[in-house]
XYZ file of N, CA and C in Angstrom:
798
model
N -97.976 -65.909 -63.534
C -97.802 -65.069 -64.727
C -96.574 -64.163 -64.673
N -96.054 -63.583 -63.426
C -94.874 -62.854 -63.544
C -93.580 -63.816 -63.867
N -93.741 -64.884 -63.550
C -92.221 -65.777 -63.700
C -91.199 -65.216 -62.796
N -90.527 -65.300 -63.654
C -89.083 -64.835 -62.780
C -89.184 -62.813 -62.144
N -89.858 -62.490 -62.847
C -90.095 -61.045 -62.270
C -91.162 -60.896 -60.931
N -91.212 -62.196 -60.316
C -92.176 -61.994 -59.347
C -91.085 -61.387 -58.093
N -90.389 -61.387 -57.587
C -89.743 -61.051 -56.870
C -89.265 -59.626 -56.865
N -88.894 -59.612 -57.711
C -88.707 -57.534 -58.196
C -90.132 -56.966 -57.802
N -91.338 -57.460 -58.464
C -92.782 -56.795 -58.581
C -93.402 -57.111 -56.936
N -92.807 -58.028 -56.138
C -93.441 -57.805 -55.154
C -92.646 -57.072 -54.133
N -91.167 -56.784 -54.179
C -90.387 -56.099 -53.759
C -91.006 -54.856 -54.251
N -90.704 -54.588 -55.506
C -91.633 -52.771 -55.556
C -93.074 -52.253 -54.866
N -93.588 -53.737 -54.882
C -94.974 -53.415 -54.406
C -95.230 -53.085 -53.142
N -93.975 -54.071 -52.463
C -94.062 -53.620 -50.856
C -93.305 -51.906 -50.544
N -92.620 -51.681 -51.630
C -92.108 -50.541 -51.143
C -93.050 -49.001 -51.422
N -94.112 -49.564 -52.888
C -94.888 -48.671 -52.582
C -96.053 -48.489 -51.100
N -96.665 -49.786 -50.641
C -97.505 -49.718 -49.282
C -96.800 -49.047 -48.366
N -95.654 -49.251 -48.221
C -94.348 -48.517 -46.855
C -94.750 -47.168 -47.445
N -94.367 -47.086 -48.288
C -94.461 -45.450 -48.795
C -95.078 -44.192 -48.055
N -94.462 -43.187 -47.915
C -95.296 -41.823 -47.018
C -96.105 -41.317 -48.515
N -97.399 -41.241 -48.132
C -97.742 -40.750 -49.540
C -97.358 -38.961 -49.983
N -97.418 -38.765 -50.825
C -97.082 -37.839 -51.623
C -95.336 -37.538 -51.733
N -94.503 -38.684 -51.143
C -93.416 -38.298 -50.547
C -92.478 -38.780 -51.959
N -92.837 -37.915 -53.109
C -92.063 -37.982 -54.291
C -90.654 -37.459 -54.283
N -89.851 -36.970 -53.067
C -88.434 -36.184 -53.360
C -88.551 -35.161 -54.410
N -87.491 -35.079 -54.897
C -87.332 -34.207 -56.076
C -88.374 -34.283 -57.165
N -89.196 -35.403 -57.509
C -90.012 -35.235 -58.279
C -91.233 -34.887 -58.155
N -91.397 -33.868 -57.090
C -92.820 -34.000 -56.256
C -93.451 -32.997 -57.100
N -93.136 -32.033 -57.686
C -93.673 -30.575 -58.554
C -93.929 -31.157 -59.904
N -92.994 -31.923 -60.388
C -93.343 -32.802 -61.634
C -94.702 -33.682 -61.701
N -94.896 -34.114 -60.341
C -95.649 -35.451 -60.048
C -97.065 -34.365 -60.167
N -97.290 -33.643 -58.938
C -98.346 -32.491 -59.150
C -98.666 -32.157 -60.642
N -98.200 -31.570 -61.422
C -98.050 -30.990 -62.450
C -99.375 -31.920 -63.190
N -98.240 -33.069 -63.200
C -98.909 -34.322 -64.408
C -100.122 -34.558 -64.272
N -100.438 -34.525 -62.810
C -101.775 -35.458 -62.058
C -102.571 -34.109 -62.393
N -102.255 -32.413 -62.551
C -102.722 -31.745 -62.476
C -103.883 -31.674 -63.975
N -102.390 -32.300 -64.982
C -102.937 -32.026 -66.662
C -103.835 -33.201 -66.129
N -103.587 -34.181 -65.677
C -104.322 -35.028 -66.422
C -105.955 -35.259 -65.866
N -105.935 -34.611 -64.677
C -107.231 -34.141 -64.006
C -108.340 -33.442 -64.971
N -107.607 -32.117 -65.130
C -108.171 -31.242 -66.476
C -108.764 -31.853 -67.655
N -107.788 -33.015 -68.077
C -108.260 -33.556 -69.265
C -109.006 -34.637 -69.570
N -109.159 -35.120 -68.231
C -109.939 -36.216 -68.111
C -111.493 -36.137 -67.313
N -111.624 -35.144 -66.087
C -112.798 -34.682 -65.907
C -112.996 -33.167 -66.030
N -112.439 -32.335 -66.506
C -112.796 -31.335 -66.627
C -114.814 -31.203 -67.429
N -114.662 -31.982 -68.604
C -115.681 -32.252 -69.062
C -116.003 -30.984 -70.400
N -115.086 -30.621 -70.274
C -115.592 -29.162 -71.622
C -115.263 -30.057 -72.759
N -116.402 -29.560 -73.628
C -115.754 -30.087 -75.221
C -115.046 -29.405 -76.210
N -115.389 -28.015 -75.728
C -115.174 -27.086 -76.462
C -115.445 -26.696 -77.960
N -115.147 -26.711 -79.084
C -116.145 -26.839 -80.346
C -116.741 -28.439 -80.643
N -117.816 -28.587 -80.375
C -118.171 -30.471 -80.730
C -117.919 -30.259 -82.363
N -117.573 -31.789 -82.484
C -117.619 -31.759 -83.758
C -118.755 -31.497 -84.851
N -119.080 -31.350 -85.759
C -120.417 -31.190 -86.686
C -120.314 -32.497 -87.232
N -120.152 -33.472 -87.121
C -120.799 -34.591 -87.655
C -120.671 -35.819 -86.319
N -121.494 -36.616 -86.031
C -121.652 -37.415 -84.845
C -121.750 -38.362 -85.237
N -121.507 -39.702 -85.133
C -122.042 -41.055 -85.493
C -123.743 -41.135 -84.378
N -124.588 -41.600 -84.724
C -125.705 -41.873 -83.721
C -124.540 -43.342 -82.851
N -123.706 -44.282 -83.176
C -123.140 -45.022 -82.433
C -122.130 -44.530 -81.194
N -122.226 -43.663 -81.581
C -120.816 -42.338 -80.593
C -122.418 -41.779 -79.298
N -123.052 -41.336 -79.969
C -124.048 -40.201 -78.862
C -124.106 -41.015 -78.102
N -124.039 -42.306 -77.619
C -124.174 -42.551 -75.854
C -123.155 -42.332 -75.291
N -121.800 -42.555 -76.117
C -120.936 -41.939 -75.406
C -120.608 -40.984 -74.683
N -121.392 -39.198 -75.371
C -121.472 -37.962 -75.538
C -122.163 -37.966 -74.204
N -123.699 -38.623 -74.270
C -124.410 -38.125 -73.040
C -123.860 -39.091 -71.745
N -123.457 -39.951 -71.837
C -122.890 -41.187 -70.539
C -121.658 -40.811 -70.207
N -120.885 -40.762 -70.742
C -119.342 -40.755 -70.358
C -118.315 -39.128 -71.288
N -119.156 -38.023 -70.940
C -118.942 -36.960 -71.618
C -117.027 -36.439 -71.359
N -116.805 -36.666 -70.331
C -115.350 -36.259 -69.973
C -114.178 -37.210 -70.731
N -114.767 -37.994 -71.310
C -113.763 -39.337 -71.773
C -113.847 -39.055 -73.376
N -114.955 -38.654 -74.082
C -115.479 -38.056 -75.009
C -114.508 -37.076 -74.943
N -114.861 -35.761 -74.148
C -114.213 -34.730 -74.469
C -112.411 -34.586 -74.604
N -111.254 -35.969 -73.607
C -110.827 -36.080 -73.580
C -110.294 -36.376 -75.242
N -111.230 -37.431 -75.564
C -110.852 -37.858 -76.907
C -110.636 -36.992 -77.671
N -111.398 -35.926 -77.650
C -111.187 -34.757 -78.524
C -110.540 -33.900 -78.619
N -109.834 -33.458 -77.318
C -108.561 -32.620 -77.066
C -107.310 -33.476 -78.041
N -107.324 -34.849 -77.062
C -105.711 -35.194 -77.990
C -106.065 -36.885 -78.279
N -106.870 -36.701 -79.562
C -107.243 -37.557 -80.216
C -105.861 -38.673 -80.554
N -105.883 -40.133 -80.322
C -105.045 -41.041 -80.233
C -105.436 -42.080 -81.509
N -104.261 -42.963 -82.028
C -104.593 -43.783 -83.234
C -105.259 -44.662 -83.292
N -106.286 -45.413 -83.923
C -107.234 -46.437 -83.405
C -106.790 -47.451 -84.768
N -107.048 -49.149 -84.014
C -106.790 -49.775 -84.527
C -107.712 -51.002 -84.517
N -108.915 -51.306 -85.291
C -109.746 -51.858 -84.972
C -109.418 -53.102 -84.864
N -110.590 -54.052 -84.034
C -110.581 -55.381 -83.266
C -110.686 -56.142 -84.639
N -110.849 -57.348 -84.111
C -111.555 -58.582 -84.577
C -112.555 -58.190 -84.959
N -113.355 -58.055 -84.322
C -115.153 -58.412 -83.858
C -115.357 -56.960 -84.711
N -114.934 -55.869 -84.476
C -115.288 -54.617 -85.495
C -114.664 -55.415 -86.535
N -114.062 -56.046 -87.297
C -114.016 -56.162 -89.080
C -115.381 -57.279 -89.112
N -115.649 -58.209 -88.371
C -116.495 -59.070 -88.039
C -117.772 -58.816 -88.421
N -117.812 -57.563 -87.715
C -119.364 -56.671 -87.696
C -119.287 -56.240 -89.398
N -118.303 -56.102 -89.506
C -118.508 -54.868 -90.724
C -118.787 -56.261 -92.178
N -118.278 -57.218 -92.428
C -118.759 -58.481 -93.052
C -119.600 -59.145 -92.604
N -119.964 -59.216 -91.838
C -121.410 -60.089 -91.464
C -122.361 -58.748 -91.941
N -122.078 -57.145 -91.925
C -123.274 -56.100 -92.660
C -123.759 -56.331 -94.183
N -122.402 -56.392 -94.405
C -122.015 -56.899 -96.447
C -122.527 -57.531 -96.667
N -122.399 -58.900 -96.010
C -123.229 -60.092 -96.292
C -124.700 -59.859 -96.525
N -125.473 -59.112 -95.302
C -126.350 -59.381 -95.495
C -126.893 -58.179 -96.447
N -126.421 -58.014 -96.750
C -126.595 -56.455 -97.540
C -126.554 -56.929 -99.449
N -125.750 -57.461 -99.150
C -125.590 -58.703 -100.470
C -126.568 -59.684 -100.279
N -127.140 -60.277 -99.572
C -127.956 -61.411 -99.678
C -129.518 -60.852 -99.882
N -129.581 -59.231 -99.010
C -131.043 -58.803 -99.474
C -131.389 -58.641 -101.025
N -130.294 -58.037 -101.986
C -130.165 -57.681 -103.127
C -130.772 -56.182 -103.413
N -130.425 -55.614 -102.125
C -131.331 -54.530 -102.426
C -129.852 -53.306 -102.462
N -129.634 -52.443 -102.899
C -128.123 -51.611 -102.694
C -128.108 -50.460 -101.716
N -127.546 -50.346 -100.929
C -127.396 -49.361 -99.839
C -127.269 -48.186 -100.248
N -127.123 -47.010 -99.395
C -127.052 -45.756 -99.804
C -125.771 -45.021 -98.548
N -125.361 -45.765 -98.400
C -124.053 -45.669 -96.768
C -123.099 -44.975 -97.950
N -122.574 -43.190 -97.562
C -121.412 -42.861 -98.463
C -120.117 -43.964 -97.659
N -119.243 -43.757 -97.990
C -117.935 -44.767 -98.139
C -116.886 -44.125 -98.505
N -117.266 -43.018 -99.144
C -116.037 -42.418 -100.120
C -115.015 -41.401 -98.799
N -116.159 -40.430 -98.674
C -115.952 -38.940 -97.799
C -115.842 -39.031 -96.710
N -115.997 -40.679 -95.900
C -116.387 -40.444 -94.571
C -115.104 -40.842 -93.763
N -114.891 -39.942 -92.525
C -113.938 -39.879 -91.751
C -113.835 -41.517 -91.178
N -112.552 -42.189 -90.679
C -113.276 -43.221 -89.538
C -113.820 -43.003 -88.145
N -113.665 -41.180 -88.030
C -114.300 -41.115 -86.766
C -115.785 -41.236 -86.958
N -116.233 -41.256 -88.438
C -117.749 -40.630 -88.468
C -118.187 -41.964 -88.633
N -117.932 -43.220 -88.695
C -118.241 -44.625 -88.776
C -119.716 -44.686 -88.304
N -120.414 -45.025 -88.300
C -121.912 -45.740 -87.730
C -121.962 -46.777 -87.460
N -120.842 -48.025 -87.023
C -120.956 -49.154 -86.804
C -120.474 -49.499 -85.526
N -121.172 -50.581 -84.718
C -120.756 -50.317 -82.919
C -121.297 -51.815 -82.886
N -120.558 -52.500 -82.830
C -120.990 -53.610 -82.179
C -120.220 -54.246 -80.786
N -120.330 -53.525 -79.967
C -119.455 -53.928 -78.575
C -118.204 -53.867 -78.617
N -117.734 -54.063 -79.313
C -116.180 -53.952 -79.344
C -115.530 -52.846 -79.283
N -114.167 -52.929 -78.196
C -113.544 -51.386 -78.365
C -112.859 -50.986 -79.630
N -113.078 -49.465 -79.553
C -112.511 -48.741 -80.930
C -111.101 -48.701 -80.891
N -110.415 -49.184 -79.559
C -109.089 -48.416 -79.339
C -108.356 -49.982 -78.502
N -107.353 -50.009 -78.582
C -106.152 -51.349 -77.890
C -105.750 -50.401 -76.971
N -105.878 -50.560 -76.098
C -105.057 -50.158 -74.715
C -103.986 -50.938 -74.167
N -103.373 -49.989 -73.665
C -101.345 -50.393 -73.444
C -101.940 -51.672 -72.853
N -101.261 -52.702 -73.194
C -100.714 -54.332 -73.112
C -102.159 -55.006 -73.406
N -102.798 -54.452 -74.458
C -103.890 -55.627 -74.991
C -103.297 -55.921 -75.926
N -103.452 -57.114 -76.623
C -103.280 -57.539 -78.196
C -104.191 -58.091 -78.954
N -104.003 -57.897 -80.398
C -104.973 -58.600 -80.924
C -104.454 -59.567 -81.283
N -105.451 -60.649 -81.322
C -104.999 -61.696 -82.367
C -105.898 -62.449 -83.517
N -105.828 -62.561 -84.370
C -107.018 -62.767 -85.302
C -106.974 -63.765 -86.569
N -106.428 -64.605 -86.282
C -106.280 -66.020 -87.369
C -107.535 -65.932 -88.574
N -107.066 -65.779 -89.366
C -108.001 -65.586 -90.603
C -109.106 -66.801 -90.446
N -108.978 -68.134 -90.170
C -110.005 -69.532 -90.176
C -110.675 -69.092 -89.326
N -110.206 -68.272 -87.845
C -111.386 -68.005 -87.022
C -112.093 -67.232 -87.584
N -111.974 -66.188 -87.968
C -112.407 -64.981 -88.394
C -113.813 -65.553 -89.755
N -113.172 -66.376 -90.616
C -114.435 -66.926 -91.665
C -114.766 -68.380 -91.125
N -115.128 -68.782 -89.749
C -116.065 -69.643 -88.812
C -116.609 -68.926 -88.495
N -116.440 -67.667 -87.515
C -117.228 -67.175 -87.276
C -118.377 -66.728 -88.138
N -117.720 -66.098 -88.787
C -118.429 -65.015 -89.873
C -119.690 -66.094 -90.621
N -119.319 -67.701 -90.644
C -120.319 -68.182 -91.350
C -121.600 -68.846 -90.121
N -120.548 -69.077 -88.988
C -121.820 -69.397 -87.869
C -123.049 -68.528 -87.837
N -122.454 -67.010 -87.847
C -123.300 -65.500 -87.945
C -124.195 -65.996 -88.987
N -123.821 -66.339 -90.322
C -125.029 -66.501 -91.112
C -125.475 -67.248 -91.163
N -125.096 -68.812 -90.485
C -126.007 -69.958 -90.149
C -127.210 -69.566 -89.410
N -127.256 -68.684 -88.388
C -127.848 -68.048 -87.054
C -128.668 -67.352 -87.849
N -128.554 -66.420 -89.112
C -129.504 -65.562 -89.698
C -130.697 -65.837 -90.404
N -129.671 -67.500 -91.051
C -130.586 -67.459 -92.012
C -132.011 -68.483 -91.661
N -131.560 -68.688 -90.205
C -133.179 -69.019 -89.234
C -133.763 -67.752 -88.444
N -133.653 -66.693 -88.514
C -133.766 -65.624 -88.030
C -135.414 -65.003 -88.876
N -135.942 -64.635 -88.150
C -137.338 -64.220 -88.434
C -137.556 -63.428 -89.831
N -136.296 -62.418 -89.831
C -136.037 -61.750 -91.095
C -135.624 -62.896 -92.116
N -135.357 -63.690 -91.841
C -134.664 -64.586 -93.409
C -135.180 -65.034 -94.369
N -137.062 -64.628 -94.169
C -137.931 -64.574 -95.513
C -138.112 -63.763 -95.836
N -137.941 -62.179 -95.115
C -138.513 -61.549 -95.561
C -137.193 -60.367 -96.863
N -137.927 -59.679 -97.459
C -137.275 -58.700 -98.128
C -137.499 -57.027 -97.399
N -136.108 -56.406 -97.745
C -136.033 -55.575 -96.715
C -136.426 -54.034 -97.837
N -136.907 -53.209 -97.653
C -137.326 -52.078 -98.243
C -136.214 -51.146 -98.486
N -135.380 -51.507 -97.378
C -134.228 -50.403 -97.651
C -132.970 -51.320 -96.727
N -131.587 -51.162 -97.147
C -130.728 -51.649 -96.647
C -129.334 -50.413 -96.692
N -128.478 -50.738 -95.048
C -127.811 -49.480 -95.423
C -127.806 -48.522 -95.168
N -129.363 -47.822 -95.094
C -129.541 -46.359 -95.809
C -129.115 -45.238 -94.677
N -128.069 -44.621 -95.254
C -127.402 -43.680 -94.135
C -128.368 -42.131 -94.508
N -128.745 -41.756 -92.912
C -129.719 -40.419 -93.037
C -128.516 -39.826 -92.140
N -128.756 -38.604 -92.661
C -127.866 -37.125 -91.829
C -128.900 -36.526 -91.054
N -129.375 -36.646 -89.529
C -130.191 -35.610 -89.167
C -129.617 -34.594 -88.351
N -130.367 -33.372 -88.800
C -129.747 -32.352 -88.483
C -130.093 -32.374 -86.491
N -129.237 -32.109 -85.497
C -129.394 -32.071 -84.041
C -128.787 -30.970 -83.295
N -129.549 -30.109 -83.044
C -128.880 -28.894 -82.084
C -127.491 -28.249 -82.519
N -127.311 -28.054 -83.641
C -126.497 -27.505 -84.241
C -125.778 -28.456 -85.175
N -125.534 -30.038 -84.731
C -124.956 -30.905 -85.413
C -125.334 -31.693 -86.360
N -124.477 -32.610 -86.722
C -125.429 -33.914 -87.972
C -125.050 -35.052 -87.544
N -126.195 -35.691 -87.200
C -125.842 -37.103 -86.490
C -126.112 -37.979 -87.685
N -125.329 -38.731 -87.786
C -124.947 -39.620 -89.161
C -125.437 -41.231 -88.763
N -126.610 -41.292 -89.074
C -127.177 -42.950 -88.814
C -127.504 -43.766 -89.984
N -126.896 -44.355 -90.081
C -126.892 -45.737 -90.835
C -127.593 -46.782 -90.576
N -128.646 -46.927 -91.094
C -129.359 -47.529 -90.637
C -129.477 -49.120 -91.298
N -129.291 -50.437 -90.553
C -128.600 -51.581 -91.488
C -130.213 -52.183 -92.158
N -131.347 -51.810 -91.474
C -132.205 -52.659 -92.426
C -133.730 -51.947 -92.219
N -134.744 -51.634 -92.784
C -136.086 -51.597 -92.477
C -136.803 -52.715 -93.156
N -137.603 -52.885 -92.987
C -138.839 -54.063 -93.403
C -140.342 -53.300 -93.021
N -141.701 -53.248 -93.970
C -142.559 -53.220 -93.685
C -143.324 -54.332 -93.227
N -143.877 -54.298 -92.009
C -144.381 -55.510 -91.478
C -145.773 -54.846 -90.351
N -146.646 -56.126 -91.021
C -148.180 -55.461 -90.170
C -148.360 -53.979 -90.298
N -147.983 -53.223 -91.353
C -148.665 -52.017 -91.791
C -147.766 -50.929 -91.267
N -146.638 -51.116 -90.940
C -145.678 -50.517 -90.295
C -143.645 -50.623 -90.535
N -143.577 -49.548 -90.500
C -142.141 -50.007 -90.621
C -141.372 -50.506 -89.573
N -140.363 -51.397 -89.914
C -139.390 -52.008 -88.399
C -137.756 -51.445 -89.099
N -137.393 -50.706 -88.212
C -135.561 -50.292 -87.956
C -135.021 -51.605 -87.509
N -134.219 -52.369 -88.422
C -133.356 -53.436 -87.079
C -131.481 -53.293 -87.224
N -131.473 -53.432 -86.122
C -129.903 -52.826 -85.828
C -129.188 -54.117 -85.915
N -128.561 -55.051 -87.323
C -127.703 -56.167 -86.320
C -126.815 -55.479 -85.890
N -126.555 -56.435 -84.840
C -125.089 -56.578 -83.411
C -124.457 -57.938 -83.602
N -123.412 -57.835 -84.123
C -122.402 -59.182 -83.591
C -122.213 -59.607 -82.219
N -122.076 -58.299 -82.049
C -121.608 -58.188 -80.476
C -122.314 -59.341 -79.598
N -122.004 -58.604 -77.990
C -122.624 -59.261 -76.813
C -123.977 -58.304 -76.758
N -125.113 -58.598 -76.549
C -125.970 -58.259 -75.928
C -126.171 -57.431 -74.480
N -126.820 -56.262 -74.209
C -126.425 -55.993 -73.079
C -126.854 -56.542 -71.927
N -126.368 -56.358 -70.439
C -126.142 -57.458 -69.665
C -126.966 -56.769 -68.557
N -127.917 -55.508 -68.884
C -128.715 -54.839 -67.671
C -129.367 -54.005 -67.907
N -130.387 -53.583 -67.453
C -131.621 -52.926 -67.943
C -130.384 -51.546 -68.063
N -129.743 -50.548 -67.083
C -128.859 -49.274 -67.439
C -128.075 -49.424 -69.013
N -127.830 -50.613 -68.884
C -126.956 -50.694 -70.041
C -127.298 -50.956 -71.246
N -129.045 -51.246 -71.630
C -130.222 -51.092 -72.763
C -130.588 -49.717 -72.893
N -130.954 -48.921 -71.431
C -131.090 -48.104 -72.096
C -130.264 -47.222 -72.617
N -129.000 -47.049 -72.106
C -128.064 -46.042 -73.148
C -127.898 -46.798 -74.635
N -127.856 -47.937 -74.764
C -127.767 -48.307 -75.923
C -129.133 -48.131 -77.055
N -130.215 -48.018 -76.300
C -131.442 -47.509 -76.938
C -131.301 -46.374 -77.513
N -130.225 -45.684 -77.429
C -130.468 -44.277 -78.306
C -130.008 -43.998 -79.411
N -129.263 -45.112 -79.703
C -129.101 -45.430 -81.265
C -130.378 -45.848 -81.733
N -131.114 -46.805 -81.031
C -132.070 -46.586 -82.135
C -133.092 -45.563 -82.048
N -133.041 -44.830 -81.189
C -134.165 -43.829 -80.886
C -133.610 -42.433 -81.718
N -132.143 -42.232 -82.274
C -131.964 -41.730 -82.891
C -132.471 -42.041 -84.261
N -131.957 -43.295 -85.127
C -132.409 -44.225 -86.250
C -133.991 -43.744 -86.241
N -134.907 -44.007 -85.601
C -136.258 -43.660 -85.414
C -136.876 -42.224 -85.799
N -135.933 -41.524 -85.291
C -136.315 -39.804 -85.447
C -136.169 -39.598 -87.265
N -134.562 -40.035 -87.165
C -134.013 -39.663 -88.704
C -134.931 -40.428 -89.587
N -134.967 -41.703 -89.336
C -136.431 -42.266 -90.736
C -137.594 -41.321 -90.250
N -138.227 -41.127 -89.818
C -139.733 -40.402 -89.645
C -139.893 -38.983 -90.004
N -138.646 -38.474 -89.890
C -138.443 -37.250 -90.991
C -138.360 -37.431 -92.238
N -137.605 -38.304 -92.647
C -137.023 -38.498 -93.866
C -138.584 -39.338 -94.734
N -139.499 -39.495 -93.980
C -140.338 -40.282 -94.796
C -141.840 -39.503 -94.042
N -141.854 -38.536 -93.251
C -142.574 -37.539 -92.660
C -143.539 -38.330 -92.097
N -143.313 -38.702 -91.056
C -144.203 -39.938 -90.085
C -143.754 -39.117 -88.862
N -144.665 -40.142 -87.951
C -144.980 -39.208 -86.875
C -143.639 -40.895 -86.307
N -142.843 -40.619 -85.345
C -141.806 -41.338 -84.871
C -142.032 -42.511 -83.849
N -143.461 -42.496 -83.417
C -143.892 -43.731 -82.566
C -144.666 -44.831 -83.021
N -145.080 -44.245 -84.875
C -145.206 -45.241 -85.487
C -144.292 -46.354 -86.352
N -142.794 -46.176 -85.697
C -141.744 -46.909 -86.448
C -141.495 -48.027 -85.116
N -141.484 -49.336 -85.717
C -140.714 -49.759 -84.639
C -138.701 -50.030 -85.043
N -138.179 -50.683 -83.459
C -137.250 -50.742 -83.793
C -136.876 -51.654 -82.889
N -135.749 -52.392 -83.136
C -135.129 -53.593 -82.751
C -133.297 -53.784 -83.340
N -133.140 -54.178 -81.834
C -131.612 -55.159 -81.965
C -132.067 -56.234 -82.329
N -131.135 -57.244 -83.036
C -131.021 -58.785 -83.411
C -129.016 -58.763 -83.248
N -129.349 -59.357 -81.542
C -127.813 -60.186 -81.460
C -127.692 -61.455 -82.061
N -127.196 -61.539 -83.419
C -126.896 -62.500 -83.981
C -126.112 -63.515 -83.430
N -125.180 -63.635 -82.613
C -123.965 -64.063 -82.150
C -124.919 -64.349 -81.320
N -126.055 -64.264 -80.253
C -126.395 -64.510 -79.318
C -128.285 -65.513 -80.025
N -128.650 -65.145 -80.957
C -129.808 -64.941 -81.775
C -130.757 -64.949 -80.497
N -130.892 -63.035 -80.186
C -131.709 -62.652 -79.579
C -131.979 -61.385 -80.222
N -133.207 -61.043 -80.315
C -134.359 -60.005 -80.318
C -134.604 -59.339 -79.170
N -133.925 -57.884 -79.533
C -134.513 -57.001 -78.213
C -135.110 -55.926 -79.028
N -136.070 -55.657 -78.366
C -136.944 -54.359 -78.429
C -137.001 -53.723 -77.141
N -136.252 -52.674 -76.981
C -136.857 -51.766 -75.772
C -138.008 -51.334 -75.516
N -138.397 -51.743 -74.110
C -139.328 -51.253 -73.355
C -140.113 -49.583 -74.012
N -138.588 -48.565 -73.822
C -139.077 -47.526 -74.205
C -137.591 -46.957 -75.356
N -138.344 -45.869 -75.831
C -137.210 -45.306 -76.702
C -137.389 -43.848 -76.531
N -136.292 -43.405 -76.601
C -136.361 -41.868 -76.052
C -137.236 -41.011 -77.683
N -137.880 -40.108 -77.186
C -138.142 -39.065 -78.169
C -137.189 -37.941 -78.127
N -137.724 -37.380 -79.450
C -137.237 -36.266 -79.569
C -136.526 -35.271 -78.518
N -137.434 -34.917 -77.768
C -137.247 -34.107 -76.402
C -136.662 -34.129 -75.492
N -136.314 -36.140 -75.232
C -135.566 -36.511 -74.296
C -133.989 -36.965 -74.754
N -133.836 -37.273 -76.066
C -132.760 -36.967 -76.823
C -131.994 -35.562 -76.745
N -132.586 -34.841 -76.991
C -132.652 -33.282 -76.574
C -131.645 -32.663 -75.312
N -132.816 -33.375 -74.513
C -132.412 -32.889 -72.926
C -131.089 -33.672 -72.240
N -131.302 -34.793 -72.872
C -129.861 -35.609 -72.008
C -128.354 -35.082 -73.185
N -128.247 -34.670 -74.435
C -127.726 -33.933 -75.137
C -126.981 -32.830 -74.816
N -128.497 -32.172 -74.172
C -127.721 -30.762 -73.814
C -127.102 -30.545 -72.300
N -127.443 -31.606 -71.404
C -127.380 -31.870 -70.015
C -125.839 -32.366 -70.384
N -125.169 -33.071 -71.286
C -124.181 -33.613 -70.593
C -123.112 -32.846 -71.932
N -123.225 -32.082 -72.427
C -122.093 -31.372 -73.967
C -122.296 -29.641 -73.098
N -123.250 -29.235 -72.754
C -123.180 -27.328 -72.442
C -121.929 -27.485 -71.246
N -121.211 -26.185 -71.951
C -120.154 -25.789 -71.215
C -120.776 -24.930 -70.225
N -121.852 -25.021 -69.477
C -122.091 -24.030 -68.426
C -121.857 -24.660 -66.856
């Protein structure tokens, strides 16, 4: 892969291993400096004012990876979405159009930081990724997705609500969940989250992703004054056509506690 630059890159490479470490010459106060900011800004971990509006797709971020979060928020950078995020966001339409039922997701007012949509894909291109995205792939895919749906357990049924974005109010903030579908089924309501995406690949990595819907869960059971362990809720990886239901889903309390455990500046 280097080609003709292999010789330069392994020449530099050997000269960094020789290297006395810290032995920058003249640039050694500069070198400190940088490593100093960028220490600060990367684990320091303060957020300093959180924002007042949250995506519920963002809060695992908040409680899992809070210093990278907070980073984001100091010196917020331009985002340029994937493939697979426009992907996600037409395979929602679709089915949102095919229920016939009309959503209640504002569209107008909303930031793209305040988005509610997460389907695995990164929000951001990092130095030397590219995209590439041929329009024919892009509507194969998009129709495989609804080949996959429309054998999907939901594909008889009619959905009660589609869309429907709730604001719940959280420890000072408003976590903004969008919720893509409910269905009453066996005397009960079901939350289901599609995912284009990949499915996750380990029990750690279900449960941080469980708190989207354990958020989704709280905000309907207010909004319709139910007690929150009578809702169920479910992923459907379409792209994968798998059904997950977590084991467990956090409540109230434990939403709460991992919240305030990983955002207090103390």
């Amino acid at each position: 892969p280097l080609g003709h630059r292999r010789g330069d890159v392994e020449r530099a490479a050997e000269r960094v291993r020789a290297a006395t470490p810290k032995a920058a010459g003249r640039w050694q106060e500069d070198v400190e400096l940088l490593l100093a900011e960028r220490e600060r800004a990367l684990y320091a971990g303060e957020f300093g004012e959180l924002p007042t509006r949250i995506p519920a797709s963002r809060f695992k971020d908040y409680v899992t990876d809070p210093a990278s979060v907070a980073a984001d928020l100091r010196r917020p950078m331009p985002e340029k979405p994937y493939r697979a995020s426009r992907l996600g966001t037409l395979f929602h339409a679709w089915v949102e159009e095919r229920a016939g039922v009309v959503g209640s997701a504002e569209t107008i007012d909303s930031l793209s930081v305040e988005s509610d949509i997460d389907d695995g894909a990164p929000s951001r291109i990092e130095p030397g990724q590219h995209e590439v995205d041929p329009p024919e792939l892009e509507v194969a895919e998009l129709a495989r997705l609804q080949a996959v749906f429309e054998k999907s357990e939901w594909a008889g049924l009619k959905p009660v609500d589609v869309e429907r974005e709730l604001h719940l109010p959280f420890d000072g903030c408003v976590v903004i969940c969008r919720i893509d579908a409910i269905y009453e089924r066996n005397g009960r309501y079901q939350i289901v989250d599609w995912k284009t995406g990949k499915a996750p690949k380990s029990d750690d990595e279900l449960a941080d992703r469980q708190l989207q819907l354990a958020l989704y869960r709280l905000a309907f059971a207010r909004w319709k004054g139910l007690d929150p362990t009578t809702v169920d809720a479910v992923f459907y990886y379409v792209s994968d056509d798998r059904v997950i239901a977590p084991t467990h889903i956090d409540d109230e309390a434990e939403l709460l506690k991992r919240w305030r455990e990983s955002t207090s500046s103390d």
